[in-house]
Amino acid sequence: MRSLLFLLLGVPAFGQNILHYTATSGYDHGTRDVSLAMFQAIAAEAGIAVTNDNDGSAFSSLSTLQQYAVIVFSNTSGDALLNAAQRSNFEAYIAGGGSVLGIHAASDTYRHSSANGINTGAWDFYAELIGASVQQSPNHVDGTPLYDMSHIGTHASTADLPDPWSKNDEYYYWEGGYYRPDNVPVLQVEATVGPNGQVNSYDASRPMSWYRELPEGGRLFYTALGHAGSNYESDTLFRTHLRDALLWSLHLDTEVEDTSIPPFRVHVDPIGDALLLEHGGLLSGTPVQLYDLQGVVLWQGVAQSSLTRLDVHRCANGFYLIRTILGNVRVVLHR
């Protein structure tokens, strides 16, 4: 059976689990349970775990946040969620290379001071990280009408989506809110009709999903899609978009076989019960260990002259770490 190997070097030193955060002090979309179930299913496929946080308690400790490679803001809302210490911990998490995935009302959370409306300016760091604050009035189109979205460029999060993608959703407006100019859009909705029955200036074709590579080493991905619970329960394309966005946020957006990233080459042997670590003699005679994400040593040995065989026949699909004197290699094994 064919085996696939994801190979990563130099990614931020966080655990590979994710935090699913759903607190609200504004409009509550009522999607927290179905969103959690969707992310739990996606994470199970990749061999990682999801921790749920409905009240922000995970933000009370920086060391707790550092257990998570990605924090998902799933339909959070309002500007009275985290206290000053919790906000500071989150800023330190981002400064240390943490990543964030925002969904829908995550852009109606801590709205930017330059956006219209009364609930603005409490924490501009957050709005600038997410990349937008939704316009105050009207916030969005009326209901969840069907519109076409087109791809912009190429990105892992859209690689498995049709182009155009026709979808019913509550399409947000940015014109009178805040929109960060260096966002990199990947999905753009066609011109919409406003709640007044007219095509207004804010109804112009506009981004609905975007990303940024953060200078601190983490990644930001946001989608304005995801208003109704049905998105998380039965919309397979929405699930695909979020799955691929999550894998991209985890630096797992490229599937490879026999991938070369100097100074190592790692691939799966034909039987699939071993990882073959090629190093051109750079590791010869030095220790090599294979760990799971809980820090348990699953295999250890001494590197051979140019190629070392790491036994993985008892390893389930999931994330692992190869530790060498020249650095660590993170892999995800699928059979």
Short mmCIF file of C-alpha atoms in Angstrom, two decimals:
data_model
loop_
_atom_site.label_atom_id
_atom_site.label_comp_id
_atom_site.label_asym_id
_atom_site.label_seq_id
_atom_site.Cartn_x
_atom_site.Cartn_y
_atom_site.Cartn_z
CA MET A 1 0.00 0.00 0.00
CA ARG A 2 1.29 3.44 -0.92
CA SER A 3 2.71 5.49 1.95
CA LEU A 4 2.95 9.25 2.11
CA LEU A 5 5.34 11.31 4.16
CA PHE A 6 5.16 14.98 5.07
CA LEU A 7 8.61 16.41 5.81
CA LEU A 8 9.19 19.69 7.62
CA LEU A 9 12.26 21.52 8.83
CA GLY A 10 12.50 24.68 10.86
CA VAL A 11 8.82 24.99 11.86
CA PRO A 12 7.97 26.75 15.15
CA ALA A 13 8.63 24.68 18.27
CA PHE A 14 5.03 24.11 19.37
CA GLY A 15 3.07 20.96 19.93
CA GLN A 16 0.97 19.88 16.95
CA ASN A 17 -2.38 19.97 18.76
CA ILE A 18 -4.89 22.76 18.17
CA LEU A 19 -6.99 24.97 20.44
CA HIS A 20 -10.63 25.50 19.41
CA TYR A 21 -11.82 28.80 20.92
CA THR A 22 -15.49 29.88 20.72
CA ALA A 23 -16.18 32.53 23.38
CA THR A 24 -18.63 35.32 22.51
CA SER A 25 -19.62 38.63 24.04
CA GLY A 26 -21.46 39.76 20.91
CA TYR A 27 -23.71 37.86 18.52
CA ASP A 28 -23.62 34.12 19.17
CA HIS A 29 -23.90 32.04 16.00
CA GLY A 30 -24.53 28.87 18.00
CA THR A 31 -22.00 26.87 15.97
CA ARG A 32 -19.51 25.95 18.69
CA ASP A 33 -20.57 22.31 19.06
CA VAL A 34 -20.76 21.50 15.35
CA SER A 35 -17.53 23.39 14.71
CA LEU A 36 -15.78 21.39 17.43
CA ALA A 37 -17.09 18.12 16.01
CA MET A 38 -15.83 19.05 12.54
CA PHE A 39 -12.34 19.95 13.79
CA GLN A 40 -12.17 16.84 15.94
CA ALA A 41 -12.89 14.70 12.89
CA ILE A 42 -10.32 16.55 10.77
CA ALA A 43 -7.69 16.34 13.50
CA ALA A 44 -8.31 12.64 14.06
CA GLU A 45 -7.47 12.00 10.42
CA ALA A 46 -4.09 13.67 10.96
CA GLY A 47 -3.40 12.01 14.30
CA ILE A 48 -3.63 15.18 16.39
CA ALA A 49 -5.95 16.34 19.17
CA VAL A 50 -8.26 19.31 19.69
CA THR A 51 -8.73 21.11 22.99
CA ASN A 52 -11.98 23.07 23.32
CA ASP A 53 -12.12 26.44 25.10
CA ASN A 54 -15.44 28.23 25.48
CA ASP A 55 -14.34 30.83 28.04
CA GLY A 56 -10.71 31.80 27.31
CA SER A 57 -9.20 29.90 30.24
CA ALA A 58 -6.40 28.54 28.01
CA PHE A 59 -5.20 32.11 27.46
CA SER A 60 -4.42 32.55 31.17
CA SER A 61 -1.03 30.89 30.70
CA LEU A 62 1.49 31.40 27.94
CA SER A 63 2.88 27.91 28.51
CA THR A 64 -0.61 26.52 27.94
CA LEU A 65 -0.96 28.39 24.63
CA GLN A 66 2.44 27.10 23.55
CA GLN A 67 1.06 23.57 23.61
CA TYR A 68 -0.90 24.42 20.46
CA ALA A 69 0.45 24.87 16.97
CA VAL A 70 -2.75 26.63 15.87
CA ILE A 71 -5.46 28.52 17.74
CA VAL A 72 -8.83 28.47 15.95
CA PHE A 73 -11.13 31.46 16.59
CA SER A 74 -14.41 29.86 15.51
CA ASN A 75 -17.26 32.40 15.37
CA THR A 76 -15.97 34.33 18.36
CA SER A 77 -17.49 37.79 18.70
CA GLY A 78 -17.46 40.97 20.75
CA ASP A 79 -14.75 42.91 22.58
CA ALA A 80 -15.09 41.62 26.15
CA LEU A 81 -13.54 38.17 25.91
CA LEU A 82 -10.00 38.22 27.32
CA ASN A 83 -8.51 40.25 30.15
CA ALA A 84 -5.29 42.25 29.78
CA ALA A 85 -3.05 39.40 30.97
CA GLN A 86 -4.70 36.91 28.62
CA ARG A 87 -4.32 39.30 25.69
CA SER A 88 -0.65 39.76 26.57
CA ASN A 89 -0.15 35.98 26.61
CA PHE A 90 -1.71 35.69 23.17
CA GLU A 91 0.54 38.43 21.81
CA ALA A 92 3.56 36.58 23.24
CA TYR A 93 2.30 33.36 21.62
CA ILE A 94 2.22 35.07 18.23
CA ALA A 95 5.64 36.66 18.86
CA GLY A 96 6.97 33.16 19.49
CA GLY A 97 5.75 31.81 16.15
CA GLY A 98 2.19 30.73 16.90
CA SER A 99 -0.47 30.43 14.18
CA VAL A 100 -4.15 31.42 14.04
CA LEU A 101 -7.13 30.30 11.97
CA GLY A 102 -10.17 32.61 12.10
CA ILE A 103 -13.70 31.74 10.98
CA HIS A 104 -16.55 34.13 10.05
CA ALA A 105 -17.32 36.29 13.13
CA ALA A 106 -13.66 36.18 14.15
CA SER A 107 -13.62 39.47 12.19
CA ASP A 108 -16.44 40.76 14.43
CA THR A 109 -14.19 40.19 17.43
CA TYR A 110 -12.20 43.12 18.88
CA ARG A 111 -13.11 45.32 15.93
CA HIS A 112 -10.40 47.73 14.80
CA SER A 113 -10.39 51.32 16.03
CA SER A 114 -10.60 52.53 12.42
CA ALA A 115 -13.83 50.56 11.82
CA ASN A 116 -17.22 52.23 12.25
CA GLY A 117 -19.53 51.41 15.14
CA ILE A 118 -19.20 51.76 18.90
CA ASN A 119 -17.38 48.52 19.79
CA THR A 120 -14.03 49.44 18.28
CA GLY A 121 -10.48 49.95 19.41
CA ALA A 122 -10.28 47.70 22.46
CA TRP A 123 -7.41 45.58 21.04
CA ASP A 124 -6.17 46.53 17.58
CA PHE A 125 -3.45 43.88 17.71
CA TYR A 126 -6.09 41.20 17.25
CA ALA A 127 -7.92 42.88 14.36
CA GLU A 128 -4.64 43.59 12.58
CA LEU A 129 -3.63 39.94 13.03
CA ILE A 130 -6.92 38.58 11.62
CA GLY A 131 -6.69 41.15 8.85
CA ALA A 132 -10.18 42.67 8.94
CA SER A 133 -13.11 43.99 10.94
CA VAL A 134 -16.52 43.60 9.36
CA GLN A 135 -18.43 46.75 8.43
CA GLN A 136 -20.86 47.83 11.14
CA SER A 137 -24.07 48.61 9.25
CA PRO A 138 -24.98 46.67 7.28
CA ASN A 139 -22.60 43.90 8.31
CA HIS A 140 -23.47 41.58 5.46
CA VAL A 141 -25.88 40.59 2.70
CA ASP A 142 -29.44 39.71 3.63
CA GLY A 143 -29.76 36.04 4.61
CA THR A 144 -27.47 33.42 3.10
CA PRO A 145 -27.89 33.82 -0.69
CA LEU A 146 -26.10 31.77 -3.31
CA TYR A 147 -23.12 33.46 -4.99
CA ASP A 148 -20.06 32.33 -6.92
CA MET A 149 -16.58 32.64 -5.45
CA SER A 150 -13.51 32.52 -7.68
CA HIS A 151 -9.99 31.47 -6.78
CA ILE A 152 -7.27 34.09 -6.54
CA GLY A 153 -3.87 32.62 -7.28
CA THR A 154 -3.08 29.17 -5.94
CA HIS A 155 -3.12 28.03 -2.32
CA ALA A 156 -3.40 24.78 -0.40
CA SER A 157 -6.77 25.84 1.06
CA THR A 158 -8.38 26.09 -2.40
CA ALA A 159 -6.56 23.28 -4.20
CA ASP A 160 -9.49 20.88 -3.69
CA LEU A 161 -12.30 23.38 -4.35
CA PRO A 162 -14.15 24.01 -7.62
CA ASP A 163 -13.50 27.29 -9.41
CA PRO A 164 -15.95 28.95 -9.27
CA TRP A 165 -17.38 27.67 -6.02
CA SER A 166 -21.11 28.37 -5.67
CA LYS A 167 -22.10 28.67 -2.03
CA ASN A 168 -24.89 29.96 0.19
CA ASP A 169 -23.48 32.09 2.99
CA GLU A 170 -23.73 35.38 4.86
CA TYR A 171 -21.23 37.40 2.82
CA TYR A 172 -19.54 40.11 4.88
CA TYR A 173 -18.78 43.73 3.94
CA TRP A 174 -15.37 45.35 4.53
CA GLU A 175 -15.67 48.85 3.00
CA GLY A 176 -16.76 50.70 6.16
CA GLY A 177 -14.86 48.41 8.50
CA TYR A 178 -11.18 47.56 8.40
CA TYR A 179 -9.25 45.56 5.83
CA ARG A 180 -5.49 45.01 6.00
CA PRO A 181 -3.91 45.74 2.63
CA ASP A 182 -1.23 43.03 2.79
CA ASN A 183 -3.69 40.15 3.22
CA VAL A 184 -3.21 37.59 0.45
CA PRO A 185 -6.71 36.67 -0.80
CA VAL A 186 -7.43 33.15 -2.04
CA LEU A 187 -11.23 33.35 -2.55
CA GLN A 188 -13.25 36.29 -3.87
CA VAL A 189 -17.04 36.51 -4.01
CA GLU A 190 -18.70 38.10 -7.04
CA ALA A 191 -20.61 41.39 -6.66
CA THR A 192 -23.57 40.90 -4.31
CA VAL A 193 -26.91 42.63 -3.71
CA GLY A 194 -27.29 44.55 -0.45
CA PRO A 195 -30.11 44.28 2.09
CA ASN A 196 -31.66 47.36 0.43
CA GLY A 197 -32.04 45.45 -2.82
CA GLN A 198 -29.31 47.44 -4.54
CA VAL A 199 -25.71 46.77 -5.53
CA ASN A 200 -23.93 49.20 -3.22
CA SER A 201 -20.27 50.18 -3.29
CA TYR A 202 -19.58 47.74 -0.46
CA ASP A 203 -21.21 44.96 -2.52
CA ALA A 204 -18.33 44.98 -5.00
CA SER A 205 -16.44 41.74 -5.56
CA ARG A 206 -14.32 41.23 -2.43
CA PRO A 207 -12.12 38.70 -0.58
CA MET A 208 -13.76 36.03 1.54
CA SER A 209 -10.66 33.98 2.52
CA TRP A 210 -7.05 35.08 2.86
CA TYR A 211 -3.74 34.32 4.53
CA ARG A 212 -0.48 35.89 5.64
CA GLU A 213 2.89 34.42 6.51
CA LEU A 214 3.68 36.11 9.82
CA PRO A 215 7.15 37.61 10.32
CA GLU A 216 7.50 35.80 13.66
CA GLY A 217 7.27 32.42 11.91
CA GLY A 218 3.58 31.56 12.35
CA ARG A 219 0.74 31.67 9.85
CA LEU A 220 -2.61 33.46 9.71
CA PHE A 221 -5.60 32.14 7.78
CA TYR A 222 -9.07 33.66 7.85
CA THR A 223 -12.33 32.86 6.09
CA ALA A 224 -15.48 34.96 6.30
CA LEU A 225 -17.50 31.84 5.45
CA GLY A 226 -19.18 29.69 8.10
CA HIS A 227 -22.28 31.55 9.32
CA ALA A 228 -24.72 28.65 9.65
CA GLY A 229 -24.29 25.39 11.53
CA SER A 230 -24.93 23.45 8.33
CA ASN A 231 -21.51 24.55 7.08
CA TYR A 232 -19.87 22.41 9.75
CA GLU A 233 -22.35 19.54 9.62
CA SER A 234 -23.00 18.86 5.94
CA ASP A 235 -21.12 21.21 3.61
CA THR A 236 -18.31 18.97 2.39
CA LEU A 237 -16.60 21.74 0.39
CA PHE A 238 -16.54 24.07 3.40
CA ARG A 239 -15.05 21.23 5.46
CA THR A 240 -12.44 20.65 2.75
CA HIS A 241 -11.56 24.35 2.71
CA LEU A 242 -11.08 24.38 6.50
CA ARG A 243 -9.23 21.06 6.54
CA ASP A 244 -6.73 22.24 3.95
CA ALA A 245 -6.41 25.62 5.66
CA LEU A 246 -5.65 23.88 8.96
CA LEU A 247 -3.02 21.64 7.36
CA TRP A 248 -1.46 24.72 5.76
CA SER A 249 -1.46 26.47 9.15
CA LEU A 250 0.33 23.43 10.59
CA HIS A 251 2.93 23.66 7.79
CA LEU A 252 1.55 20.38 6.41
CA ASP A 253 0.28 21.69 3.11
CA THR A 254 2.64 19.69 0.85
CA GLU A 255 2.42 15.92 0.41
CA VAL A 256 5.69 14.42 -0.77
CA GLU A 257 7.36 11.13 -1.44
CA ASP A 258 11.15 11.02 -1.48
CA THR A 259 11.46 14.69 -0.61
CA SER A 260 14.90 16.31 -0.42
CA ILE A 261 15.48 19.17 2.01
CA PRO A 262 19.19 19.64 2.77
CA PRO A 263 20.94 18.27 4.65
CA PHE A 264 18.51 15.34 4.86
CA ARG A 265 16.47 13.13 2.58
CA VAL A 266 13.70 11.13 4.22
CA HIS A 267 11.42 8.62 2.54
CA VAL A 268 9.35 5.55 3.33
CA ASP A 269 10.71 2.15 2.39
CA PRO A 270 8.61 0.11 -0.10
CA ILE A 271 7.08 -2.06 2.62
CA GLY A 272 6.11 0.97 4.69
CA ASP A 273 7.55 -0.26 8.00
CA ALA A 274 10.55 2.06 8.13
CA LEU A 275 11.66 5.62 7.49
CA LEU A 276 14.92 5.88 5.59
CA LEU A 277 17.00 8.87 6.65
CA GLU A 278 19.68 9.77 4.12
CA HIS A 279 22.29 12.27 5.30
CA GLY A 280 25.34 11.85 3.12
CA GLY A 281 27.52 10.85 6.06
CA LEU A 282 26.82 14.07 8.00
CA LEU A 283 25.32 12.11 10.90
CA SER A 284 27.55 9.05 10.74
CA GLY A 285 28.19 7.58 14.20
CA THR A 286 25.88 10.07 15.98
CA PRO A 287 22.65 9.28 17.88
CA VAL A 288 19.27 9.45 16.15
CA GLN A 289 15.92 9.15 17.93
CA LEU A 290 12.29 8.95 16.83
CA TYR A 291 9.76 10.58 19.18
CA ASP A 292 6.00 10.93 19.26
CA LEU A 293 4.49 14.30 20.15
CA GLN A 294 4.25 13.36 23.82
CA GLY A 295 8.04 13.01 23.94
CA VAL A 296 8.09 9.20 24.10
CA VAL A 297 11.09 7.62 22.38
CA LEU A 298 9.82 5.08 19.87
CA TRP A 299 13.15 4.20 18.27
CA GLN A 300 16.77 5.11 18.87
CA GLY A 301 20.05 4.14 17.34
CA VAL A 302 23.28 5.35 15.78
CA ALA A 303 23.36 6.80 12.28
CA GLN A 304 25.10 4.64 9.73
CA SER A 305 27.52 5.85 7.07
CA SER A 306 24.98 7.53 4.80
CA LEU A 307 21.54 5.99 5.39
CA THR A 308 19.79 5.06 8.63
CA ARG A 309 16.69 2.90 8.88
CA LEU A 310 14.17 3.93 11.58
CA ASP A 311 11.68 1.19 12.43
CA VAL A 312 8.08 2.50 12.34
CA HIS A 313 6.14 -0.74 11.89
CA ARG A 314 4.40 -0.20 15.24
CA CYS A 315 3.71 3.48 14.66
CA ALA A 316 0.16 4.60 13.96
CA ASN A 317 -0.57 7.30 11.41
CA GLY A 318 0.28 10.70 12.83
CA PHE A 319 3.02 13.17 13.69
CA TYR A 320 6.55 12.23 14.72
CA LEU A 321 9.89 13.90 15.35
CA ILE A 322 13.29 12.65 14.21
CA ARG A 323 15.94 14.17 16.45
CA THR A 324 19.54 14.50 15.24
CA ILE A 325 22.58 16.52 16.23
CA LEU A 326 22.01 18.74 13.18
CA GLY A 327 18.41 19.56 14.02
CA ASN A 328 14.97 18.02 14.17
CA VAL A 329 12.82 16.72 11.33
CA ARG A 330 9.05 16.63 11.79
CA VAL A 331 7.19 14.04 9.77
CA VAL A 332 3.60 12.92 9.47
CA LEU A 333 3.14 9.30 8.45
CA HIS A 334 0.16 8.03 6.45
CA ARG A 335 -0.26 4.51 5.15
#
